[in-house]
Amino acid sequence: MFRNQYDTDVTTWSPTCRLFQVEYAMEAVKQGSAAIGLRSRSHVVLACVNKAQSELSSHQKKIFKVDDHIGVAIAGLTADGRVLSRYMRPEAINHSFTYESPLPVGRLVVHLADKAQVCTQRSWKRPYGVGLLVGGLDESGAHLYYNCPSGNYFEYQAFTIGPFESFADSSREDLIKDAILAVRETLQGETLKSSLCTVSVLGVGEPFHFLDQETIQKVIDTFEKVANEEEGEGVAEPAAPAEEGGDGTGDQDVAPMET
C-alpha cells in the first residue's frame, strides 16, 4: 500500500474503481492481532491474542461485552473498536426497553454495517480501521458475523482455520479447545500461556462471560500432556539382544561344570 493522487479522501475513485482509503482500513485489520470466533447450534466462543507493545506495558482489551447474549472481538485499531462497541450497547439496551425482548443479532449487525458504510460516503470522515467478530444468541440460534470496514458483513460458522463441518455439533468444551488451538497456531512458535489469550463464552442458559486464566491454563496443560504422550508413543524402545541357544535357556553351549 502506498500513497497516490486518488487516496486524498474516501470519496475519490481511482480509474480502476477502487477506494484506497477503504483498502487502507482493511489493511489495518490484517495487521492487527488475531481474533477468532467459533459457533455451534447452542454456543459461541470468541478468543483473541493479547499482544503488548513492550514487556513493560499491558495489552489492550480485544473482546467486549455488548449484552448478556452478544459479545464482540476486534482486530485492527482498538480505539475504533471501543467506539463501535459503545455504539452497540445502547442499541441493545434501547431495543430491550422498547420491545421487552433481546435484540436479534442480525439486526444489530445490519445497523453496525450501515454505520460503517456511511464513513465511505463522506469526504470529511474516514472508514473505521477495525474488523469485528460479532457473536450472539437469539431465538433463531447462535450466530457469528464478521463486519468489514467497507460496510460488508458475512455470517460464518467459524472464522478460523480447520474443518468447519464439525463445529455445528460441537460441545461447549470442544469449541473452547478449538478456539485456544487456533490462538496457538497464530503465535508462530511462541509458547502459549493463559496470559497471552482471552476467551469468552455465551450460549443457551449461559450469558456472555470471560473464562478465568486458571481455566484457560488447564486447557493448555491438557494440550501439552497429550502432545507429550504422543511423542512418547512415537519413540520405540530398543529391542533386547537375542540370547544364544536352541531352547532359549542360553546355556546349552556352555560346558557343564565338573564336580
PDB file of C-alpha atoms in Angstrom:
ATOM      1  CA  MET A   1       0.000   0.000   0.000  1.00  0.00           C
ATOM      2  CA  PHE A   2       1.379   3.432  -0.924  1.00  0.00           C
ATOM      3  CA  ARG A   3       0.167   6.996  -1.213  1.00  0.00           C
ATOM      4  CA  ASN A   4      -1.135   8.212  -4.575  1.00  0.00           C
ATOM      5  CA  GLN A   5      -3.306  11.006  -6.004  1.00  0.00           C
ATOM      6  CA  TYR A   6      -6.512   9.001  -5.507  1.00  0.00           C
ATOM      7  CA  ASP A   7      -6.333   8.496  -1.746  1.00  0.00           C
ATOM      8  CA  THR A   8      -6.783  12.112  -0.587  1.00  0.00           C
ATOM      9  CA  ASP A   9     -10.302  11.367   0.674  1.00  0.00           C
ATOM     10  CA  VAL A  10     -12.591   8.375   0.880  1.00  0.00           C
ATOM     11  CA  THR A  11     -14.954   9.506  -1.902  1.00  0.00           C
ATOM     12  CA  THR A  12     -12.293   9.716  -4.620  1.00  0.00           C
ATOM     13  CA  TRP A  13     -12.474   6.791  -7.031  1.00  0.00           C
ATOM     14  CA  SER A  14      -9.377   5.648  -8.856  1.00  0.00           C
ATOM     15  CA  PRO A  15      -9.504   4.830 -12.591  1.00  0.00           C
ATOM     16  CA  THR A  16      -9.641   1.149 -11.615  1.00  0.00           C
ATOM     17  CA  CYS A  17     -12.759   1.752  -9.449  1.00  0.00           C
ATOM     18  CA  ARG A  18     -11.007   1.426  -6.111  1.00  0.00           C
ATOM     19  CA  LEU A  19     -11.445   3.392  -2.885  1.00  0.00           C
ATOM     20  CA  PHE A  20      -7.962   3.409  -1.421  1.00  0.00           C
ATOM     21  CA  GLN A  21      -8.993   4.754   1.978  1.00  0.00           C
ATOM     22  CA  VAL A  22     -11.270   1.735   2.412  1.00  0.00           C
ATOM     23  CA  GLU A  23      -8.467  -0.590   1.380  1.00  0.00           C
ATOM     24  CA  TYR A  24      -6.137   1.092   3.868  1.00  0.00           C
ATOM     25  CA  ALA A  25      -8.680   0.420   6.627  1.00  0.00           C
ATOM     26  CA  MET A  26      -8.917  -3.235   5.598  1.00  0.00           C
ATOM     27  CA  GLU A  27      -5.120  -3.446   5.667  1.00  0.00           C
ATOM     28  CA  ALA A  28      -5.177  -2.187   9.267  1.00  0.00           C
ATOM     29  CA  VAL A  29      -7.419  -5.133  10.134  1.00  0.00           C
ATOM     30  CA  LYS A  30      -4.967  -7.576   8.537  1.00  0.00           C
ATOM     31  CA  GLN A  31      -2.085  -6.162  10.575  1.00  0.00           C
ATOM     32  CA  GLY A  32      -3.984  -6.446  13.855  1.00  0.00           C
ATOM     33  CA  SER A  33      -3.625  -9.318  16.300  1.00  0.00           C
ATOM     34  CA  ALA A  34      -5.672 -12.439  15.693  1.00  0.00           C
ATOM     35  CA  ALA A  35      -9.348 -12.648  16.691  1.00  0.00           C
ATOM     36  CA  ILE A  36     -11.102 -15.997  16.489  1.00  0.00           C
ATOM     37  CA  GLY A  37     -14.755 -16.976  16.618  1.00  0.00           C
ATOM     38  CA  LEU A  38     -16.447 -20.386  16.636  1.00  0.00           C
ATOM     39  CA  ARG A  39     -20.094 -21.304  16.956  1.00  0.00           C
ATOM     40  CA  SER A  40     -22.232 -24.388  17.351  1.00  0.00           C
ATOM     41  CA  ARG A  41     -26.002 -24.622  17.480  1.00  0.00           C
ATOM     42  CA  SER A  42     -26.067 -23.579  21.111  1.00  0.00           C
ATOM     43  CA  HIS A  43     -22.814 -21.742  21.938  1.00  0.00           C
ATOM     44  CA  VAL A  44     -20.449 -19.092  20.600  1.00  0.00           C
ATOM     45  CA  VAL A  45     -16.796 -18.808  21.646  1.00  0.00           C
ATOM     46  CA  LEU A  46     -14.662 -15.723  20.979  1.00  0.00           C
ATOM     47  CA  ALA A  47     -10.909 -15.707  21.539  1.00  0.00           C
ATOM     48  CA  CYS A  48      -8.080 -13.292  20.837  1.00  0.00           C
ATOM     49  CA  VAL A  49      -4.344 -12.906  21.258  1.00  0.00           C
ATOM     50  CA  ASN A  50      -3.123 -10.495  23.944  1.00  0.00           C
ATOM     51  CA  LYS A  51      -0.190  -8.628  22.426  1.00  0.00           C
ATOM     52  CA  ALA A  52       1.619  -5.925  24.405  1.00  0.00           C
ATOM     53  CA  GLN A  53       3.691  -3.193  22.759  1.00  0.00           C
ATOM     54  CA  SER A  54       6.600  -3.973  25.077  1.00  0.00           C
ATOM     55  CA  GLU A  55       7.471  -6.079  28.089  1.00  0.00           C
ATOM     56  CA  LEU A  56       6.763  -3.089  30.360  1.00  0.00           C
ATOM     57  CA  SER A  57       3.278  -2.324  29.014  1.00  0.00           C
ATOM     58  CA  SER A  58      -0.076  -4.024  29.390  1.00  0.00           C
ATOM     59  CA  HIS A  59      -2.086  -5.403  26.493  1.00  0.00           C
ATOM     60  CA  GLN A  60      -5.220  -3.760  25.104  1.00  0.00           C
ATOM     61  CA  LYS A  61      -8.618  -5.320  25.544  1.00  0.00           C
ATOM     62  CA  LYS A  62      -9.843  -7.035  22.364  1.00  0.00           C
ATOM     63  CA  ILE A  63     -13.147  -8.625  23.454  1.00  0.00           C
ATOM     64  CA  PHE A  64     -16.108  -6.565  24.653  1.00  0.00           C
ATOM     65  CA  LYS A  65     -19.482  -7.404  26.138  1.00  0.00           C
ATOM     66  CA  VAL A  66     -22.423  -5.796  24.357  1.00  0.00           C
ATOM     67  CA  ASP A  67     -25.263  -7.564  26.172  1.00  0.00           C
ATOM     68  CA  ASP A  68     -25.823 -10.821  28.011  1.00  0.00           C
ATOM     69  CA  HIS A  69     -26.442 -12.516  24.655  1.00  0.00           C
ATOM     70  CA  ILE A  70     -23.959 -10.622  22.435  1.00  0.00           C
ATOM     71  CA  GLY A  71     -20.186 -10.193  22.505  1.00  0.00           C
ATOM     72  CA  VAL A  72     -17.672  -8.788  20.032  1.00  0.00           C
ATOM     73  CA  ALA A  73     -13.983  -9.435  19.282  1.00  0.00           C
ATOM     74  CA  ILE A  74     -11.949  -6.915  17.308  1.00  0.00           C
ATOM     75  CA  ALA A  75      -8.813  -6.810  15.148  1.00  0.00           C
ATOM     76  CA  GLY A  76      -7.227  -3.602  13.944  1.00  0.00           C
ATOM     77  CA  LEU A  77      -7.376  -0.179  15.609  1.00  0.00           C
ATOM     78  CA  THR A  78      -8.507  -0.837  19.165  1.00  0.00           C
ATOM     79  CA  ALA A  79      -9.748   2.731  19.618  1.00  0.00           C
ATOM     80  CA  ASP A  80     -12.189   2.330  16.724  1.00  0.00           C
ATOM     81  CA  GLY A  81     -13.323  -0.984  18.184  1.00  0.00           C
ATOM     82  CA  ARG A  82     -14.090   0.654  21.539  1.00  0.00           C
ATOM     83  CA  VAL A  83     -16.158   3.359  19.834  1.00  0.00           C
ATOM     84  CA  LEU A  84     -18.220   0.821  17.906  1.00  0.00           C
ATOM     85  CA  SER A  85     -18.747  -1.354  20.977  1.00  0.00           C
ATOM     86  CA  ARG A  86     -20.056   1.702  22.850  1.00  0.00           C
ATOM     87  CA  TYR A  87     -22.419   2.315  19.929  1.00  0.00           C
ATOM     88  CA  MET A  88     -23.761  -1.249  20.083  1.00  0.00           C
ATOM     89  CA  ARG A  89     -24.524  -1.267  23.810  1.00  0.00           C
ATOM     90  CA  PRO A  90     -27.229   1.469  23.696  1.00  0.00           C
ATOM     91  CA  GLU A  91     -28.720  -0.188  20.627  1.00  0.00           C
ATOM     92  CA  ALA A  92     -29.186  -3.417  22.586  1.00  0.00           C
ATOM     93  CA  ILE A  93     -30.493  -1.624  25.677  1.00  0.00           C
ATOM     94  CA  ASN A  94     -32.975   0.533  23.737  1.00  0.00           C
ATOM     95  CA  HIS A  95     -34.369  -2.468  21.872  1.00  0.00           C
ATOM     96  CA  SER A  96     -34.787  -4.414  25.094  1.00  0.00           C
ATOM     97  CA  PHE A  97     -36.522  -1.441  26.789  1.00  0.00           C
ATOM     98  CA  THR A  98     -38.860  -0.779  23.844  1.00  0.00           C
ATOM     99  CA  TYR A  99     -39.802  -4.323  22.834  1.00  0.00           C
ATOM    100  CA  GLU A 100     -39.085  -6.163  26.102  1.00  0.00           C
ATOM    101  CA  SER A 101     -37.055  -8.761  24.240  1.00  0.00           C
ATOM    102  CA  PRO A 102     -33.354  -9.214  23.412  1.00  0.00           C
ATOM    103  CA  LEU A 103     -32.059  -7.521  20.272  1.00  0.00           C
ATOM    104  CA  PRO A 104     -31.675 -10.011  17.358  1.00  0.00           C
ATOM    105  CA  VAL A 105     -28.023 -10.396  16.471  1.00  0.00           C
ATOM    106  CA  GLY A 106     -28.598  -9.950  12.731  1.00  0.00           C
ATOM    107  CA  ARG A 107     -30.387  -6.629  13.231  1.00  0.00           C
ATOM    108  CA  LEU A 108     -27.523  -5.250  15.308  1.00  0.00           C
ATOM    109  CA  VAL A 109     -25.025  -6.353  12.658  1.00  0.00           C
ATOM    110  CA  VAL A 110     -27.002  -4.547   9.938  1.00  0.00           C
ATOM    111  CA  HIS A 111     -27.045  -1.331  12.000  1.00  0.00           C
ATOM    112  CA  LEU A 112     -23.311  -1.647  12.541  1.00  0.00           C
ATOM    113  CA  ALA A 113     -22.683  -2.243   8.833  1.00  0.00           C
ATOM    114  CA  ASP A 114     -24.787   0.804   7.897  1.00  0.00           C
ATOM    115  CA  LYS A 115     -22.783   2.959  10.313  1.00  0.00           C
ATOM    116  CA  ALA A 116     -19.521   1.754   8.781  1.00  0.00           C
ATOM    117  CA  GLN A 117     -20.785   2.285   5.224  1.00  0.00           C
ATOM    118  CA  VAL A 118     -21.672   5.939   5.892  1.00  0.00           C
ATOM    119  CA  CYS A 119     -17.968   6.583   6.508  1.00  0.00           C
ATOM    120  CA  THR A 120     -17.280   5.599   2.893  1.00  0.00           C
ATOM    121  CA  GLN A 121     -19.650   8.320   1.590  1.00  0.00           C
ATOM    122  CA  ARG A 122     -18.432  11.402   3.476  1.00  0.00           C
ATOM    123  CA  SER A 123     -15.239  13.159   2.435  1.00  0.00           C
ATOM    124  CA  TRP A 124     -14.703  14.509   5.961  1.00  0.00           C
ATOM    125  CA  LYS A 125     -14.786  11.049   7.518  1.00  0.00           C
ATOM    126  CA  ARG A 126     -12.553   8.017   7.333  1.00  0.00           C
ATOM    127  CA  PRO A 127     -13.515   4.333   7.471  1.00  0.00           C
ATOM    128  CA  TYR A 128     -13.220   2.555  10.801  1.00  0.00           C
ATOM    129  CA  GLY A 129      -9.930   0.686  10.735  1.00  0.00           C
ATOM    130  CA  VAL A 130     -11.215  -2.304  12.645  1.00  0.00           C
ATOM    131  CA  GLY A 131     -12.872  -5.617  11.867  1.00  0.00           C
ATOM    132  CA  LEU A 132     -15.423  -7.027  14.279  1.00  0.00           C
ATOM    133  CA  LEU A 133     -16.475 -10.583  15.036  1.00  0.00           C
ATOM    134  CA  VAL A 134     -19.964 -10.341  16.499  1.00  0.00           C
ATOM    135  CA  GLY A 135     -21.148 -13.459  18.287  1.00  0.00           C
ATOM    136  CA  GLY A 136     -24.572 -13.838  19.816  1.00  0.00           C
ATOM    137  CA  LEU A 137     -27.554 -15.998  20.612  1.00  0.00           C
ATOM    138  CA  ASP A 138     -31.185 -15.190  19.810  1.00  0.00           C
ATOM    139  CA  GLU A 139     -34.439 -17.008  19.043  1.00  0.00           C
ATOM    140  CA  SER A 140     -33.063 -18.360  15.768  1.00  0.00           C
ATOM    141  CA  GLY A 141     -29.960 -19.852  17.412  1.00  0.00           C
ATOM    142  CA  ALA A 142     -26.277 -18.986  17.720  1.00  0.00           C
ATOM    143  CA  HIS A 143     -24.710 -16.582  15.202  1.00  0.00           C
ATOM    144  CA  LEU A 144     -21.234 -15.390  14.278  1.00  0.00           C
ATOM    145  CA  TYR A 145     -20.814 -12.376  11.967  1.00  0.00           C
ATOM    146  CA  TYR A 146     -17.811 -10.569  10.572  1.00  0.00           C
ATOM    147  CA  ASN A 147     -18.177  -6.821   9.946  1.00  0.00           C
ATOM    148  CA  CYS A 148     -15.770  -5.319   7.433  1.00  0.00           C
ATOM    149  CA  PRO A 149     -14.620  -1.625   7.389  1.00  0.00           C
ATOM    150  CA  SER A 150     -16.248  -1.300   3.959  1.00  0.00           C
ATOM    151  CA  GLY A 151     -19.711  -1.909   5.435  1.00  0.00           C
ATOM    152  CA  ASN A 152     -19.992  -5.501   4.221  1.00  0.00           C
ATOM    153  CA  TYR A 153     -20.891  -8.215   6.695  1.00  0.00           C
ATOM    154  CA  PHE A 154     -20.805 -12.002   6.477  1.00  0.00           C
ATOM    155  CA  GLU A 155     -22.141 -14.762   8.687  1.00  0.00           C
ATOM    156  CA  TYR A 156     -19.736 -17.577   9.494  1.00  0.00           C
ATOM    157  CA  GLN A 157     -19.849 -20.909  11.218  1.00  0.00           C
ATOM    158  CA  ALA A 158     -16.240 -20.294  12.170  1.00  0.00           C
ATOM    159  CA  PHE A 159     -13.779 -17.548  11.415  1.00  0.00           C
ATOM    160  CA  THR A 160     -10.587 -19.536  11.839  1.00  0.00           C
ATOM    161  CA  ILE A 161      -8.600 -22.359  10.261  1.00  0.00           C
ATOM    162  CA  GLY A 162      -9.595 -26.011  10.240  1.00  0.00           C
ATOM    163  CA  PRO A 163     -12.571 -28.091   9.172  1.00  0.00           C
ATOM    164  CA  PHE A 164     -15.816 -26.168   9.652  1.00  0.00           C
ATOM    165  CA  GLU A 165     -18.270 -29.061   9.293  1.00  0.00           C
ATOM    166  CA  SER A 166     -17.610 -30.434  12.784  1.00  0.00           C
ATOM    167  CA  PHE A 167     -18.350 -27.195  14.656  1.00  0.00           C
ATOM    168  CA  ALA A 168     -22.151 -27.286  14.352  1.00  0.00           C
ATOM    169  CA  ASP A 169     -22.499 -30.278  16.675  1.00  0.00           C
ATOM    170  CA  SER A 170     -19.536 -29.417  18.899  1.00  0.00           C
ATOM    171  CA  SER A 171     -19.969 -29.165  22.643  1.00  0.00           C
ATOM    172  CA  ARG A 172     -19.093 -26.104  24.660  1.00  0.00           C
ATOM    173  CA  GLU A 173     -15.795 -27.632  25.778  1.00  0.00           C
ATOM    174  CA  ASP A 174     -14.839 -28.635  22.224  1.00  0.00           C
ATOM    175  CA  LEU A 175     -15.425 -25.086  20.963  1.00  0.00           C
ATOM    176  CA  ILE A 176     -13.191 -23.706  23.710  1.00  0.00           C
ATOM    177  CA  LYS A 177     -10.440 -26.206  22.862  1.00  0.00           C
ATOM    178  CA  ASP A 178     -10.649 -25.418  19.132  1.00  0.00           C
ATOM    179  CA  ALA A 179     -10.501 -21.678  19.825  1.00  0.00           C
ATOM    180  CA  ILE A 180      -7.409 -21.993  22.034  1.00  0.00           C
ATOM    181  CA  LEU A 181      -5.760 -24.281  19.483  1.00  0.00           C
ATOM    182  CA  ALA A 182      -6.380 -21.667  16.779  1.00  0.00           C
ATOM    183  CA  VAL A 183      -4.848 -18.991  19.020  1.00  0.00           C
ATOM    184  CA  ARG A 184      -1.783 -21.194  19.484  1.00  0.00           C
ATOM    185  CA  GLU A 185      -1.353 -21.518  15.718  1.00  0.00           C
ATOM    186  CA  THR A 186      -1.192 -17.726  15.333  1.00  0.00           C
ATOM    187  CA  LEU A 187       1.711 -17.337  17.762  1.00  0.00           C
ATOM    188  CA  GLN A 188       4.251 -18.627  15.220  1.00  0.00           C
ATOM    189  CA  GLY A 189       6.290 -20.808  17.551  1.00  0.00           C
ATOM    190  CA  GLU A 190       5.819 -18.754  20.714  1.00  0.00           C
ATOM    191  CA  THR A 191       4.793 -20.767  23.768  1.00  0.00           C
ATOM    192  CA  LEU A 192       1.102 -20.377  24.526  1.00  0.00           C
ATOM    193  CA  LYS A 193       0.262 -19.230  28.053  1.00  0.00           C
ATOM    194  CA  SER A 194      -3.034 -18.179  29.577  1.00  0.00           C
ATOM    195  CA  SER A 195      -1.769 -14.598  29.822  1.00  0.00           C
ATOM    196  CA  LEU A 196      -1.427 -14.437  26.033  1.00  0.00           C
ATOM    197  CA  CYS A 197      -5.071 -15.065  25.197  1.00  0.00           C
ATOM    198  CA  THR A 198      -8.577 -14.054  26.214  1.00  0.00           C
ATOM    199  CA  VAL A 199     -11.566 -16.380  25.773  1.00  0.00           C
ATOM    200  CA  SER A 200     -15.254 -15.588  26.197  1.00  0.00           C
ATOM    201  CA  VAL A 201     -18.324 -17.845  26.014  1.00  0.00           C
ATOM    202  CA  LEU A 202     -22.067 -17.378  25.610  1.00  0.00           C
ATOM    203  CA  GLY A 203     -24.795 -19.881  24.899  1.00  0.00           C
ATOM    204  CA  VAL A 204     -28.127 -21.359  25.872  1.00  0.00           C
ATOM    205  CA  GLY A 205     -28.624 -20.695  29.569  1.00  0.00           C
ATOM    206  CA  GLU A 206     -25.160 -19.132  29.767  1.00  0.00           C
ATOM    207  CA  PRO A 207     -24.838 -15.319  29.485  1.00  0.00           C
ATOM    208  CA  PHE A 208     -21.740 -13.726  27.993  1.00  0.00           C
ATOM    209  CA  HIS A 209     -18.734 -14.041  30.290  1.00  0.00           C
ATOM    210  CA  PHE A 210     -14.956 -14.366  30.181  1.00  0.00           C
ATOM    211  CA  LEU A 211     -13.098 -17.507  31.170  1.00  0.00           C
ATOM    212  CA  ASP A 212     -10.648 -17.030  34.022  1.00  0.00           C
ATOM    213  CA  GLN A 213      -6.943 -17.552  33.458  1.00  0.00           C
ATOM    214  CA  GLU A 214      -6.881 -20.717  35.552  1.00  0.00           C
ATOM    215  CA  THR A 215      -9.487 -22.413  33.357  1.00  0.00           C
ATOM    216  CA  ILE A 216      -7.648 -21.443  30.178  1.00  0.00           C
ATOM    217  CA  GLN A 217      -4.348 -22.720  31.574  1.00  0.00           C
ATOM    218  CA  LYS A 218      -5.929 -26.085  32.401  1.00  0.00           C
ATOM    219  CA  VAL A 219      -6.967 -26.463  28.752  1.00  0.00           C
ATOM    220  CA  ILE A 220      -3.465 -25.522  27.601  1.00  0.00           C
ATOM    221  CA  ASP A 221      -1.919 -28.036  30.015  1.00  0.00           C
ATOM    222  CA  THR A 222      -4.198 -30.716  28.545  1.00  0.00           C
ATOM    223  CA  PHE A 223      -2.806 -29.986  25.073  1.00  0.00           C
ATOM    224  CA  GLU A 224       0.762 -30.265  26.304  1.00  0.00           C
ATOM    225  CA  LYS A 225       0.035 -33.516  28.140  1.00  0.00           C
ATOM    226  CA  VAL A 226      -1.481 -35.091  25.032  1.00  0.00           C
ATOM    227  CA  ALA A 227       1.442 -33.887  22.899  1.00  0.00           C
ATOM    228  CA  ASN A 228       3.978 -35.363  25.313  1.00  0.00           C
ATOM    229  CA  GLU A 229       2.143 -38.689  25.380  1.00  0.00           C
ATOM    230  CA  GLU A 230       2.090 -38.828  21.586  1.00  0.00           C
ATOM    231  CA  GLU A 231       5.811 -38.120  21.448  1.00  0.00           C
ATOM    232  CA  GLY A 232       6.439 -40.888  23.985  1.00  0.00           C
ATOM    233  CA  GLU A 233       4.460 -43.383  21.946  1.00  0.00           C
ATOM    234  CA  GLY A 234       6.371 -42.480  18.804  1.00  0.00           C
ATOM    235  CA  VAL A 235       9.739 -43.457  20.317  1.00  0.00           C
ATOM    236  CA  ALA A 236      10.258 -47.227  20.116  1.00  0.00           C
ATOM    237  CA  GLU A 237      12.217 -48.921  22.859  1.00  0.00           C
ATOM    238  CA  PRO A 238      15.375 -50.735  21.672  1.00  0.00           C
ATOM    239  CA  ALA A 239      14.882 -54.495  21.320  1.00  0.00           C
ATOM    240  CA  ALA A 240      16.664 -56.741  23.807  1.00  0.00           C
ATOM    241  CA  PRO A 241      19.537 -58.767  22.279  1.00  0.00           C
ATOM    242  CA  ALA A 242      18.551 -62.320  21.447  1.00  0.00           C
ATOM    243  CA  GLU A 243      20.097 -64.938  23.682  1.00  0.00           C
ATOM    244  CA  GLU A 244      22.024 -67.757  22.127  1.00  0.00           C
ATOM    245  CA  GLY A 245      20.782 -71.264  22.494  1.00  0.00           C
ATOM    246  CA  GLY A 246      18.271 -73.547  20.871  1.00  0.00           C
ATOM    247  CA  ASP A 247      15.712 -73.790  23.659  1.00  0.00           C
ATOM    248  CA  GLY A 248      16.031 -70.195  24.895  1.00  0.00           C
ATOM    249  CA  THR A 249      17.889 -71.160  28.082  1.00  0.00           C
ATOM    250  CA  GLY A 250      21.059 -69.529  26.837  1.00  0.00           C
ATOM    251  CA  ASP A 251      23.418 -72.067  28.483  1.00  0.00           C
ATOM    252  CA  GLN A 252      23.407 -75.076  26.178  1.00  0.00           C
ATOM    253  CA  ASP A 253      26.713 -74.122  24.587  1.00  0.00           C
ATOM    254  CA  VAL A 254      28.349 -73.796  27.975  1.00  0.00           C
ATOM    255  CA  ALA A 255      30.277 -76.822  29.172  1.00  0.00           C
ATOM    256  CA  PRO A 256      28.884 -78.430  32.333  1.00  0.00           C
ATOM    257  CA  MET A 257      30.837 -77.756  35.460  1.00  0.00           C
ATOM    258  CA  GLU A 258      32.896 -80.682  36.710  1.00  0.00           C
ATOM    259  CA  THR A 259      32.011 -81.932  40.101  1.00  0.00           C
TER     260      THR A 259
END
